[in-house]
Short mmCIF file of N, CA and C in Angstrom, two decimals:
data_model
loop_
_atom_site.label_atom_id
_atom_site.label_comp_id
_atom_site.label_asym_id
_atom_site.label_seq_id
_atom_site.Cartn_x
_atom_site.Cartn_y
_atom_site.Cartn_z
N MET A 1 -18.64 7.89 -32.68
CA MET A 1 -18.49 7.80 -31.25
C MET A 1 -19.73 8.36 -30.55
N ILE A 2 -20.25 9.48 -31.03
CA ILE A 2 -21.44 10.08 -30.41
C ILE A 2 -22.64 9.16 -30.60
N MET A 3 -22.77 8.57 -31.78
CA MET A 3 -23.87 7.64 -32.04
C MET A 3 -23.77 6.44 -31.09
N LEU A 4 -22.57 5.90 -30.91
CA LEU A 4 -22.36 4.78 -30.00
C LEU A 4 -22.75 5.19 -28.58
N HIS A 5 -22.33 6.38 -28.16
CA HIS A 5 -22.64 6.87 -26.83
C HIS A 5 -24.15 7.00 -26.64
N ARG A 6 -24.84 7.58 -27.60
CA ARG A 6 -26.30 7.74 -27.49
C ARG A 6 -26.99 6.39 -27.43
N THR A 7 -26.55 5.45 -28.24
CA THR A 7 -27.15 4.13 -28.25
C THR A 7 -26.96 3.44 -26.90
N LEU A 8 -25.76 3.51 -26.38
CA LEU A 8 -25.47 2.86 -25.10
C LEU A 8 -26.23 3.53 -23.96
N VAL A 9 -26.26 4.84 -23.95
CA VAL A 9 -26.97 5.55 -22.89
C VAL A 9 -28.46 5.23 -22.95
N SER A 10 -29.01 5.15 -24.15
CA SER A 10 -30.43 4.83 -24.28
C SER A 10 -30.74 3.42 -23.80
N ARG A 11 -29.75 2.56 -23.80
CA ARG A 11 -29.92 1.19 -23.31
C ARG A 11 -29.50 1.04 -21.86
N GLY A 12 -29.12 2.14 -21.23
CA GLY A 12 -28.74 2.11 -19.82
C GLY A 12 -27.33 1.61 -19.58
N VAL A 13 -26.47 1.70 -20.57
CA VAL A 13 -25.09 1.25 -20.44
C VAL A 13 -24.19 2.47 -20.47
N SER A 14 -23.27 2.57 -19.52
CA SER A 14 -22.36 3.72 -19.53
C SER A 14 -21.31 3.52 -20.63
N LEU A 15 -20.84 4.61 -21.18
CA LEU A 15 -19.84 4.55 -22.24
C LEU A 15 -18.55 3.95 -21.72
N ILE A 16 -18.15 4.34 -20.53
CA ILE A 16 -16.91 3.80 -19.96
C ILE A 16 -17.02 2.29 -19.81
N ARG A 17 -18.14 1.81 -19.33
CA ARG A 17 -18.35 0.38 -19.14
C ARG A 17 -18.30 -0.35 -20.48
N ALA A 18 -18.93 0.23 -21.50
CA ALA A 18 -19.00 -0.42 -22.81
C ALA A 18 -17.62 -0.50 -23.47
N LEU A 19 -16.77 0.50 -23.23
CA LEU A 19 -15.46 0.51 -23.87
C LEU A 19 -14.41 -0.22 -23.06
N SER A 20 -14.73 -0.59 -21.84
CA SER A 20 -13.79 -1.30 -20.98
C SER A 20 -13.57 -2.71 -21.51
N THR A 21 -12.33 -3.17 -21.45
CA THR A 21 -12.04 -4.53 -21.92
C THR A 21 -12.21 -5.55 -20.80
N ALA A 22 -12.22 -5.10 -19.55
CA ALA A 22 -12.35 -6.01 -18.43
C ALA A 22 -13.82 -6.35 -18.19
N ALA A 23 -14.11 -7.62 -18.16
CA ALA A 23 -15.48 -8.07 -17.89
C ALA A 23 -15.75 -7.96 -16.40
N PRO A 24 -16.98 -7.67 -16.01
CA PRO A 24 -17.29 -7.58 -14.59
C PRO A 24 -17.17 -8.97 -13.94
N PRO A 25 -16.71 -8.98 -12.69
CA PRO A 25 -16.59 -10.28 -12.02
C PRO A 25 -17.96 -10.87 -11.77
N ASN A 26 -18.03 -12.16 -11.68
CA ASN A 26 -19.32 -12.77 -11.36
C ASN A 26 -19.22 -13.55 -10.07
N GLU A 27 -20.35 -13.93 -9.56
CA GLU A 27 -20.40 -14.60 -8.27
C GLU A 27 -19.57 -15.88 -8.24
N GLN A 28 -19.59 -16.65 -9.30
CA GLN A 28 -18.87 -17.93 -9.33
C GLN A 28 -17.37 -17.73 -9.23
N ILE A 29 -16.83 -16.77 -9.95
CA ILE A 29 -15.40 -16.50 -9.90
C ILE A 29 -15.00 -16.09 -8.49
N ILE A 30 -15.81 -15.24 -7.87
CA ILE A 30 -15.52 -14.80 -6.51
C ILE A 30 -15.53 -15.98 -5.55
N ARG A 31 -16.53 -16.83 -5.65
CA ARG A 31 -16.60 -18.03 -4.80
C ARG A 31 -15.36 -18.92 -4.99
N GLU A 32 -15.01 -19.16 -6.23
CA GLU A 32 -13.86 -20.03 -6.52
C GLU A 32 -12.57 -19.48 -5.93
N LYS A 33 -12.33 -18.19 -6.07
CA LYS A 33 -11.09 -17.59 -5.55
C LYS A 33 -11.06 -17.63 -4.03
N LEU A 34 -12.19 -17.37 -3.39
CA LEU A 34 -12.22 -17.38 -1.93
C LEU A 34 -12.05 -18.78 -1.38
N THR A 35 -12.70 -19.76 -1.99
CA THR A 35 -12.58 -21.14 -1.49
C THR A 35 -11.19 -21.73 -1.80
N ALA A 36 -10.54 -21.24 -2.83
CA ALA A 36 -9.18 -21.71 -3.14
C ALA A 36 -8.15 -21.10 -2.19
N GLY A 37 -8.41 -19.89 -1.71
CA GLY A 37 -7.42 -19.19 -0.89
C GLY A 37 -7.64 -19.27 0.60
N LEU A 38 -8.82 -19.70 1.03
CA LEU A 38 -9.14 -19.76 2.46
C LEU A 38 -9.83 -21.08 2.79
N THR A 39 -9.78 -21.45 4.06
CA THR A 39 -10.52 -22.62 4.53
C THR A 39 -11.92 -22.14 4.90
N VAL A 40 -12.80 -22.15 3.93
CA VAL A 40 -14.13 -21.56 4.07
C VAL A 40 -15.08 -22.54 4.76
N LYS A 41 -15.76 -22.05 5.78
CA LYS A 41 -16.77 -22.83 6.50
C LYS A 41 -18.18 -22.37 6.14
N GLY A 42 -18.29 -21.18 5.59
CA GLY A 42 -19.57 -20.65 5.14
C GLY A 42 -19.31 -19.50 4.18
N LEU A 43 -20.10 -19.42 3.13
CA LEU A 43 -19.87 -18.38 2.12
C LEU A 43 -21.17 -18.04 1.40
N ALA A 44 -21.45 -16.74 1.31
CA ALA A 44 -22.56 -16.24 0.51
C ALA A 44 -22.04 -15.08 -0.32
N VAL A 45 -22.23 -15.15 -1.62
CA VAL A 45 -21.84 -14.09 -2.54
C VAL A 45 -23.07 -13.68 -3.31
N GLU A 46 -23.37 -12.38 -3.28
CA GLU A 46 -24.58 -11.90 -3.95
C GLU A 46 -24.27 -10.66 -4.77
N ASP A 47 -24.73 -10.66 -6.01
CA ASP A 47 -24.64 -9.48 -6.87
C ASP A 47 -25.75 -8.54 -6.45
N ILE A 48 -25.40 -7.40 -5.87
CA ILE A 48 -26.40 -6.43 -5.41
C ILE A 48 -26.42 -5.18 -6.28
N SER A 49 -25.91 -5.33 -7.50
CA SER A 49 -25.79 -4.19 -8.40
C SER A 49 -27.08 -3.87 -9.15
N GLY A 50 -28.02 -4.76 -9.11
CA GLY A 50 -29.22 -4.54 -9.90
C GLY A 50 -29.07 -5.02 -11.33
N GLY A 51 -28.01 -5.79 -11.58
CA GLY A 51 -27.86 -6.39 -12.90
C GLY A 51 -26.59 -6.06 -13.65
N CYS A 52 -25.84 -5.03 -13.24
CA CYS A 52 -24.63 -4.68 -14.00
C CYS A 52 -23.43 -5.52 -13.60
N GLY A 53 -23.52 -6.24 -12.48
CA GLY A 53 -22.44 -7.12 -12.07
C GLY A 53 -21.23 -6.41 -11.53
N ALA A 54 -21.40 -5.22 -10.95
CA ALA A 54 -20.26 -4.46 -10.47
C ALA A 54 -20.34 -4.11 -8.98
N MET A 55 -21.30 -4.72 -8.27
CA MET A 55 -21.41 -4.48 -6.84
C MET A 55 -21.82 -5.79 -6.17
N PHE A 56 -21.04 -6.18 -5.17
CA PHE A 56 -21.27 -7.47 -4.54
C PHE A 56 -21.31 -7.36 -3.03
N GLN A 57 -22.00 -8.31 -2.43
CA GLN A 57 -22.01 -8.47 -0.99
C GLN A 57 -21.46 -9.86 -0.70
N ILE A 58 -20.46 -9.92 0.15
CA ILE A 58 -19.83 -11.20 0.51
C ILE A 58 -19.95 -11.40 2.00
N GLN A 59 -20.45 -12.56 2.38
CA GLN A 59 -20.46 -12.98 3.78
C GLN A 59 -19.65 -14.26 3.84
N ILE A 60 -18.61 -14.27 4.68
CA ILE A 60 -17.70 -15.40 4.68
C ILE A 60 -17.25 -15.76 6.10
N VAL A 61 -17.21 -17.05 6.37
CA VAL A 61 -16.69 -17.60 7.61
C VAL A 61 -15.49 -18.45 7.22
N ALA A 62 -14.32 -18.14 7.79
CA ALA A 62 -13.10 -18.88 7.42
C ALA A 62 -12.20 -19.08 8.62
N GLU A 63 -11.54 -20.22 8.66
CA GLU A 63 -10.62 -20.58 9.74
C GLU A 63 -9.50 -19.54 9.90
N GLU A 64 -9.01 -19.02 8.79
CA GLU A 64 -7.88 -18.08 8.82
C GLU A 64 -8.22 -16.76 9.53
N PHE A 65 -9.50 -16.51 9.77
CA PHE A 65 -9.91 -15.27 10.44
C PHE A 65 -9.75 -15.33 11.95
N LYS A 66 -9.56 -16.52 12.50
CA LYS A 66 -9.43 -16.68 13.96
C LYS A 66 -8.30 -15.81 14.49
N GLY A 67 -8.61 -15.04 15.53
CA GLY A 67 -7.61 -14.19 16.18
C GLY A 67 -7.27 -12.93 15.43
N LYS A 68 -7.90 -12.68 14.29
CA LYS A 68 -7.61 -11.47 13.51
C LYS A 68 -8.75 -10.46 13.66
N ARG A 69 -8.39 -9.21 13.63
CA ARG A 69 -9.38 -8.13 13.69
C ARG A 69 -10.13 -8.05 12.36
N PRO A 70 -11.34 -7.49 12.39
CA PRO A 70 -12.13 -7.39 11.15
C PRO A 70 -11.39 -6.72 9.99
N LEU A 71 -10.61 -5.69 10.26
CA LEU A 71 -9.88 -5.02 9.18
C LEU A 71 -8.90 -5.97 8.50
N ALA A 72 -8.21 -6.79 9.28
CA ALA A 72 -7.27 -7.77 8.72
C ALA A 72 -8.03 -8.85 7.94
N GLN A 73 -9.19 -9.25 8.44
CA GLN A 73 -10.01 -10.25 7.75
C GLN A 73 -10.45 -9.71 6.39
N HIS A 74 -10.91 -8.47 6.37
CA HIS A 74 -11.36 -7.85 5.11
C HIS A 74 -10.20 -7.71 4.12
N LYS A 75 -9.03 -7.37 4.63
CA LYS A 75 -7.86 -7.25 3.76
C LYS A 75 -7.53 -8.60 3.12
N MET A 76 -7.66 -9.68 3.88
CA MET A 76 -7.40 -11.01 3.33
C MET A 76 -8.34 -11.30 2.15
N VAL A 77 -9.60 -10.95 2.32
CA VAL A 77 -10.60 -11.17 1.26
C VAL A 77 -10.26 -10.30 0.05
N LYS A 78 -10.00 -9.01 0.28
CA LYS A 78 -9.70 -8.11 -0.84
C LYS A 78 -8.41 -8.48 -1.55
N ASP A 79 -7.42 -8.99 -0.82
CA ASP A 79 -6.17 -9.42 -1.47
C ASP A 79 -6.43 -10.60 -2.42
N LEU A 80 -7.29 -11.52 -2.01
CA LEU A 80 -7.62 -12.66 -2.88
C LEU A 80 -8.41 -12.23 -4.12
N LEU A 81 -9.16 -11.15 -3.98
CA LEU A 81 -10.02 -10.68 -5.08
C LEU A 81 -9.49 -9.40 -5.72
N LYS A 82 -8.20 -9.18 -5.64
CA LYS A 82 -7.60 -7.92 -6.09
C LYS A 82 -8.04 -7.53 -7.50
N GLU A 83 -7.95 -8.45 -8.43
CA GLU A 83 -8.30 -8.17 -9.83
C GLU A 83 -9.79 -7.86 -9.96
N GLU A 84 -10.63 -8.64 -9.29
CA GLU A 84 -12.07 -8.45 -9.37
C GLU A 84 -12.50 -7.13 -8.73
N VAL A 85 -11.90 -6.80 -7.58
CA VAL A 85 -12.25 -5.57 -6.86
C VAL A 85 -11.94 -4.35 -7.72
N SER A 86 -10.88 -4.41 -8.53
CA SER A 86 -10.53 -3.27 -9.37
C SER A 86 -11.60 -2.95 -10.41
N ASN A 87 -12.48 -3.91 -10.70
CA ASN A 87 -13.54 -3.71 -11.68
C ASN A 87 -14.91 -3.47 -11.04
N MET A 88 -14.95 -3.40 -9.71
CA MET A 88 -16.22 -3.24 -9.01
C MET A 88 -16.50 -1.77 -8.69
N HIS A 89 -17.77 -1.46 -8.59
CA HIS A 89 -18.20 -0.13 -8.14
C HIS A 89 -18.33 -0.13 -6.62
N GLY A 90 -18.64 -1.28 -6.05
CA GLY A 90 -18.81 -1.37 -4.60
C GLY A 90 -18.72 -2.79 -4.12
N LEU A 91 -18.33 -2.94 -2.85
CA LEU A 91 -18.18 -4.25 -2.26
C LEU A 91 -18.48 -4.15 -0.76
N THR A 92 -19.38 -5.01 -0.30
CA THR A 92 -19.67 -5.11 1.13
C THR A 92 -19.14 -6.46 1.59
N ILE A 93 -18.32 -6.43 2.63
CA ILE A 93 -17.73 -7.67 3.14
C ILE A 93 -18.11 -7.83 4.61
N LYS A 94 -18.63 -9.00 4.93
CA LYS A 94 -18.92 -9.37 6.31
C LYS A 94 -18.14 -10.64 6.59
N THR A 95 -17.20 -10.57 7.53
CA THR A 95 -16.36 -11.71 7.82
C THR A 95 -16.61 -12.20 9.25
N GLU A 96 -16.24 -13.46 9.46
CA GLU A 96 -16.44 -14.07 10.77
C GLU A 96 -15.54 -15.30 10.88
N ALA A 97 -15.00 -15.50 12.08
CA ALA A 97 -14.26 -16.72 12.35
C ALA A 97 -15.25 -17.78 12.84
N PRO A 98 -15.00 -19.04 12.51
CA PRO A 98 -15.92 -20.09 13.00
C PRO A 98 -15.83 -20.20 14.52
N SER A 99 -16.96 -20.56 15.14
CA SER A 99 -16.95 -20.68 16.59
C SER A 99 -16.68 -22.10 17.04
#
């Protein structure tokens, strides 16, 4: 176990990440879930983690956001990505209703 830890740390991989069975979400999965769950008019998903795939920035324009406050819009996004969010280190969400 110590040898494995040293090897992973020397390669820049955390031990917890290496032993985790859940794969990090990727941009395509996030796009697919959002477009399946919302009427998307614009969408940008970017991995801003520097390569580990655990931090994303999402910019989304969707019909369902009309008349809703930003907090409710963000909750809609996070509810659709519940499984993916549980494996992320960070998430930035920018939502907007179409004009």
